[in-house]
Amino acid sequence: MGRYRLTTLAHPITSPRQGTCHRLLAPLALWMCVSVVIRYGYYGNRSVVLGPNASYLLQTSSVFVESIQGRDISKRGLLLYGGFTKAPKLRSESSYSNVSKFFVVGTYRRKRFSLWLNRGSRIVLDWTVNIRDFDQLFVYITKGRVKLQQSDFINKSTDSQIFGNPRRSSTGRAEYLIKEDDSYYVSILNMNLRSIALSMNISAALRVYDTSNATSKCSAVNGSCQLDLAFPKPQFLILSTPAHFQAGDVDEWWCVEMSFVARLLFYVVLLGIIVGIVFCILKLLGTCDYDHRGLVNDREDQTRVSERDPLMQPGKTSGLNYGTREDDDGESGLHSISSEDLYDGKICAICYDKQRNCFFVPCGHCATCFKCAKRIMDEEGKVCPICRRFIHKTRRLFSV
């Protein structure tokens, strides 16, 4: 009897569990990226520099955020108002009493303090230098980190000293109209060769947000407070600071830290939605389902075949006897014993009984009948008998 060998190519075998894990990596990675961007990006912890009588408007979404915590490091009486479903309006100008402060600015040194001003507010600076002979003294206002231009000032007749033009006058004045909500910094820069003592008077007409419609309120007089947000409406909150100053407060930073407590339930739901979308895409691409349409046309192929069942059923003879006759040994040795002579491309390479009537996806090899192909698909290691690649599905060929 002639001996024949089927040559195969070795490839790594991927189990179904590994394939499922690989499909889960994509939605998990996408969910992590979205969650990190939302949690630590737009709704990440932030610090706000405020001043006296400040009114800071904050907008957030109760879908992503469960509660907001405000922390006043200086414990000066921060108030947090919540429950606004619409942005509150700015009230008319609310003046607060003038604030006077005495500064001693060293050589090539700077002193500055912060104020939070809303659109439409006005601020007036009056200062007096207690020495007669000085050359370069800069008094200016900056919005955030951008220095205001000279054209932004209302009173241009007395603002030359603000931008450092040499003047020996001991007094100065500047007035500014606020055009945008932001933190504003009043700075004093001494470019003289000696220290300068300066007294400054600050007066402002402020516009603050209306808090009469607030449904919740908390005070950070002990250092921190927390407000819960009602689900699922968007929320507006107002941070308010008292109008009075204490001695020594003017040249210090008034910093408030805001923390957002995430709503974990929404992130879990978001994960489920992303996983469902990714699996639907994979299903449409044909990588998650298996084709069983051939079972409808072949009733006997529906019976499950175990690994212990013989390939040839008892009492069933082979219709074709390619390479199985012992009397061919004498003459067949004179001919080619290649796999092409044994398997002419029509006989199943597993049972040598039925014709090849299916092929594997994604490798595309057509080497078995549908019954043997189903038996391979029912095994844990679903690999092609030709190339040993992992099989996603098998498709049946129908003869015309």
XYZ file of C-alpha atoms in Angstrom:
400
model
C 0.000 0.000 0.000
C 1.378 3.355 -0.983
C 2.097 5.931 1.695
C 1.298 9.558 1.096
C 1.972 12.626 3.219
C -0.041 15.833 3.359
C 2.316 18.798 3.722
C 0.988 21.625 5.918
C 2.259 25.062 6.907
C 2.652 25.780 10.611
C 0.925 28.921 11.903
C 0.148 30.076 15.425
C -3.156 28.715 16.665
C -5.525 31.223 18.193
C -8.179 29.910 20.540
C -11.748 31.290 20.591
C -11.153 32.791 24.026
C -8.196 34.743 22.709
C -10.271 35.936 19.767
C -13.006 37.149 22.120
C -10.440 38.963 24.281
C -9.011 40.646 21.209
C -12.461 41.866 20.206
C -13.053 43.252 23.696
C -9.809 45.236 23.706
C -11.091 47.782 21.180
C -14.237 48.889 23.088
C -12.400 48.828 26.410
C -9.614 51.035 25.056
C -12.144 53.424 23.509
C -14.128 53.606 26.757
C -10.987 54.342 28.762
C -9.971 57.139 26.385
C -13.418 58.758 26.475
C -13.654 58.454 30.263
C -10.194 59.926 30.836
C -10.898 62.871 28.522
C -14.216 63.640 30.222
C -13.083 63.001 33.792
C -9.649 64.613 33.747
C -10.135 66.986 30.818
C -13.320 69.020 30.690
C -14.517 67.953 34.143
C -11.124 67.728 35.787
C -10.219 69.499 39.012
C -9.447 73.172 38.505
C -8.239 76.187 40.459
C -9.831 79.630 40.158
C -8.147 82.863 41.258
C -10.777 85.191 42.708
C -10.850 88.445 44.603
C -13.179 90.333 46.937
C -16.865 90.515 46.000
C -16.291 88.082 43.127
C -19.143 86.367 41.295
C -17.911 83.426 39.207
C -20.316 81.507 36.937
C -19.667 77.801 36.393
C -21.543 75.474 34.026
C -21.530 71.689 34.320
C -23.582 68.644 33.321
C -25.256 66.501 35.953
C -25.038 63.530 33.557
C -21.271 63.335 33.995
C -20.945 64.971 37.422
C -22.750 63.871 40.573
C -21.592 66.640 42.912
C -19.195 69.585 43.070
C -16.905 70.366 45.956
C -15.407 73.798 46.563
C -12.365 74.297 48.745
C -11.333 77.705 50.060
C -7.765 77.383 51.298
C -7.780 80.820 52.945
C -11.163 80.185 54.697
C -12.425 83.701 53.985
C -16.095 82.833 53.510
C -16.591 81.359 50.040
C -20.263 80.719 49.130
C -21.437 78.218 46.520
C -24.916 78.652 44.983
C -26.530 75.896 42.899
C -29.780 74.744 41.343
C -29.799 77.080 38.327
C -31.140 75.400 35.181
C -30.545 78.593 33.172
C -27.652 81.005 33.292
C -28.494 83.774 35.794
C -28.309 87.377 34.659
C -25.844 90.010 35.773
C -27.309 92.531 38.149
C -26.716 96.267 37.926
C -23.472 97.721 39.180
C -22.833 97.031 42.852
C -20.145 99.278 44.302
C -18.034 98.211 47.215
C -16.067 100.486 49.503
C -12.667 101.737 48.501
C -9.667 99.698 49.529
C -6.389 101.333 50.452
C -3.111 99.509 50.663
C 0.473 100.525 51.357
C 3.198 98.820 49.318
C 6.963 98.790 49.592
C 8.372 97.616 46.266
C 12.039 96.668 46.202
C 14.529 97.400 43.446
C 13.532 95.609 40.224
C 10.716 93.909 42.114
C 6.999 93.563 41.520
C 3.899 93.495 43.702
C 0.528 92.355 42.415
C -2.880 91.085 43.527
C -5.876 89.545 41.786
C -9.502 90.516 41.175
C -12.275 88.602 39.420
C -14.292 91.065 37.338
C -17.373 90.419 35.204
C -18.297 92.122 31.967
C -19.496 95.690 32.464
C -17.616 96.319 35.717
C -15.408 99.387 36.243
C -12.226 99.656 38.271
C -10.382 102.854 39.264
C -6.788 102.932 40.553
C -5.347 105.926 42.448
C -1.795 105.786 43.783
C 0.646 108.086 45.494
C 4.420 107.659 45.637
C 5.955 108.782 48.926
C 9.248 109.907 47.412
C 9.974 112.783 45.092
C 12.794 111.517 42.914
C 12.051 108.376 40.866
C 12.356 107.474 37.191
C 10.677 104.223 36.182
C 7.527 102.983 37.927
C 5.063 100.725 36.126
C 1.490 100.318 37.363
C -0.585 98.183 35.007
C -3.481 95.732 34.781
C -3.399 92.374 33.010
C -6.286 90.134 31.984
C -5.144 86.633 32.763
C -1.616 86.610 31.410
C -2.170 89.143 28.623
C -1.134 92.726 29.280
C -3.780 95.334 28.502
C -3.009 97.830 25.781
C -2.966 101.563 26.340
C -6.105 102.013 24.207
C -8.110 99.935 26.708
C -7.908 102.639 29.348
C -10.635 105.241 29.561
C -8.637 108.128 31.006
C -5.667 108.593 28.685
C -4.524 111.884 30.183
C -3.096 110.313 33.314
C -2.194 106.802 32.161
C 1.295 107.511 30.835
C 2.885 106.589 34.126
C 1.155 103.206 33.988
C 3.283 102.233 31.021
C 6.520 103.532 32.482
C 7.100 106.900 30.880
C 9.490 108.862 33.115
C 7.518 111.281 35.255
C 8.401 112.809 38.547
C 4.793 113.362 39.591
C 4.003 111.561 42.849
C 0.379 110.712 41.958
C -1.388 108.740 39.239
C -4.832 107.555 38.233
C -6.272 104.996 35.799
C -9.783 103.757 35.058
C -10.694 100.613 33.158
C -13.947 99.211 31.739
C -14.182 95.417 31.858
C -15.214 93.801 28.563
C -14.943 90.101 29.433
C -15.313 87.886 32.516
C -11.836 86.945 33.691
C -9.211 87.240 36.409
C -7.496 90.638 36.385
C -4.166 91.372 38.040
C -3.072 94.770 39.329
C 0.730 94.908 39.223
C 3.310 97.427 40.445
C 6.782 97.140 38.929
C 9.713 99.159 40.300
C 12.565 99.642 37.809
C 14.446 102.176 39.957
C 17.736 101.630 41.707
C 16.127 101.945 45.122
C 12.979 100.756 46.867
C 9.796 102.778 46.513
C 6.948 103.145 49.006
C 3.556 103.504 47.380
C -0.005 103.818 48.664
C -2.858 102.731 46.387
C -6.597 103.227 46.577
C -8.795 100.791 44.634
C -12.448 101.462 43.954
C -14.688 99.421 41.672
C -18.280 99.268 40.494
C -18.906 95.561 40.061
C -21.570 93.571 38.276
C -22.472 90.297 39.992
C -24.799 87.418 39.104
C -28.267 87.235 40.618
C -28.443 84.465 43.246
C -32.076 84.959 44.296
C -33.268 81.899 42.322
C -30.731 79.504 43.814
C -32.254 76.314 45.241
C -29.167 75.169 47.145
C -26.351 76.899 48.953
C -23.299 75.945 50.959
C -20.545 77.848 52.741
C -16.844 76.996 52.789
C -16.180 78.911 55.983
C -14.617 75.737 57.429
C -12.489 75.195 54.347
C -14.736 73.218 51.971
C -18.355 72.522 51.022
C -20.184 70.265 48.574
C -23.307 70.596 46.409
C -25.193 67.660 44.858
C -26.503 68.073 41.303
C -29.994 67.026 40.240
C -30.021 64.476 37.403
C -30.179 64.870 34.399
C -30.526 68.617 33.730
C -27.562 70.926 33.031
C -26.565 72.954 36.040
C -25.171 76.450 36.562
C -23.356 77.316 39.770
C -22.096 80.601 41.194
C -19.028 81.066 43.370
C -19.349 84.176 45.502
C -16.814 85.820 47.823
C -17.412 88.468 50.501
C -16.801 92.125 49.713
C -14.674 93.079 52.716
C -10.894 92.957 52.935
C -8.741 92.023 55.852
C -5.395 93.567 56.542
C -2.737 92.050 54.344
C -5.204 90.346 51.996
C -4.652 92.623 49.025
C -1.220 91.330 48.081
C -2.154 87.670 48.502
C -3.765 85.207 46.105
C -7.343 84.174 46.745
C -7.372 80.706 45.196
C -10.391 78.388 45.164
C -10.105 74.706 44.178
C -13.043 73.013 42.440
C -13.443 69.207 42.436
C -15.971 67.269 40.334
C -17.295 63.936 41.657
C -18.004 61.698 38.652
C -21.297 59.834 38.202
C -20.021 56.248 37.924
C -23.330 54.808 36.708
C -23.155 56.862 33.538
C -19.633 55.671 32.773
C -20.773 52.041 33.158
C -23.683 52.674 30.780
C -21.295 54.398 28.392
C -19.074 51.313 28.444
C -22.040 49.070 27.591
C -23.050 51.306 24.684
C -19.526 51.361 23.261
C -19.174 47.579 23.588
C -22.530 47.063 21.862
C -21.619 49.383 18.985
C -18.245 47.715 18.458
C -19.768 44.229 18.477
C -22.426 45.317 15.973
C -19.690 46.625 13.686
C -17.746 43.384 14.011
C -20.887 41.388 13.307
C -21.540 43.368 10.152
C -17.963 42.719 9.088
C -18.574 38.980 9.579
C -15.976 38.219 12.253
C -18.246 37.170 15.115
C -20.887 34.934 13.559
C -20.708 31.467 12.091
C -22.481 30.335 8.948
C -24.896 27.446 9.547
C -27.029 27.844 6.446
C -25.697 24.579 5.021
C -27.348 22.629 7.841
C -30.802 23.372 6.477
C -30.032 21.580 3.220
C -28.311 18.606 4.837
C -30.317 17.050 7.684
C -27.855 14.349 8.497
C -25.090 16.920 9.074
C -27.010 18.255 12.086
C -26.003 15.283 14.217
C -23.074 16.097 16.466
C -19.935 14.086 15.821
C -17.584 13.543 18.733
C -13.851 13.009 18.541
C -14.242 9.317 19.459
C -16.596 8.497 16.589
C -14.873 6.709 13.669
C -14.470 8.555 10.426
C -16.012 5.596 8.560
C -19.318 4.440 10.019
C -19.791 0.632 10.446
C -21.324 -1.015 7.406
C -20.670 1.998 5.236
C -18.305 1.504 2.351
C -16.402 4.149 0.580
C -17.711 5.126 -2.788
C -14.215 6.009 -3.893
C -11.077 4.122 -3.057
C -8.312 6.504 -3.943
C -5.035 5.113 -2.675
C -6.658 2.326 -0.610
C -6.177 -0.739 -2.810
C -3.212 -2.858 -1.929
C -3.044 -4.441 -5.389
C -2.018 -1.139 -6.827
C 1.309 -1.154 -4.995
C 3.125 -2.917 -7.785
C 2.180 -0.628 -10.580
C 1.479 2.595 -8.730
C 5.068 2.860 -7.625
C 5.989 3.573 -11.214
C 3.818 6.629 -11.228
C 4.014 9.873 -9.334
C 2.941 9.589 -5.712
C 2.254 13.285 -5.263
C -0.757 14.523 -3.377
C -2.286 15.607 -6.666
C -2.575 11.946 -7.781
C -4.166 10.929 -4.487
C -6.404 13.938 -4.061
C -7.589 15.264 -7.382
C -9.170 18.313 -5.700
C -12.562 16.643 -5.248
C -12.230 14.213 -2.323
C -12.388 15.217 1.372
C -8.924 15.208 2.928
C -10.336 13.975 6.268
C -12.708 11.093 5.552
C -11.726 10.262 1.933
C -15.411 9.581 1.359
C -17.431 12.591 0.263
C -16.563 15.315 -2.145
C -15.205 18.655 -1.028
C -18.175 20.995 -0.809
C -17.106 23.815 1.535
C -14.257 26.211 2.264
C -12.893 27.921 5.370
C -12.904 31.627 6.219
C -10.573 33.542 6.231
C -7.900 31.284 4.659
C -10.158 30.107 1.802
C -8.899 26.508 1.643
C -11.327 23.916 0.217
C -10.168 20.575 1.610
C -13.078 18.828 3.365
C -16.723 17.975 3.094
C -19.235 19.986 5.072
C -19.679 17.266 7.703
C -15.965 17.134 8.482
C -15.804 20.920 8.389
C -18.577 21.114 10.995
C -16.681 18.613 13.104
C -13.621 20.872 12.968
C -15.748 23.907 13.887
C -17.159 22.074 16.922
C -13.687 21.465 18.313
C -12.000 23.926 20.654
C -9.064 24.508 18.315
C -10.793 25.632 15.122
C -7.893 25.506 12.677
C -7.647 24.800 8.970
C -6.165 21.317 8.246
C -4.103 22.823 5.425
C -2.550 26.016 6.811
C -3.339 25.642 10.551
C -4.829 29.121 10.734
C -7.715 29.957 13.053
C -11.103 29.531 11.356
C -13.877 32.078 11.841
C -16.527 30.234 9.842
C -17.114 27.697 7.083
C -19.162 28.276 3.962
C -20.775 25.580 1.852
C -20.370 25.230 -1.911
C -23.416 24.224 -3.915
C -23.017 22.455 -7.225
C -25.166 23.640 -10.099
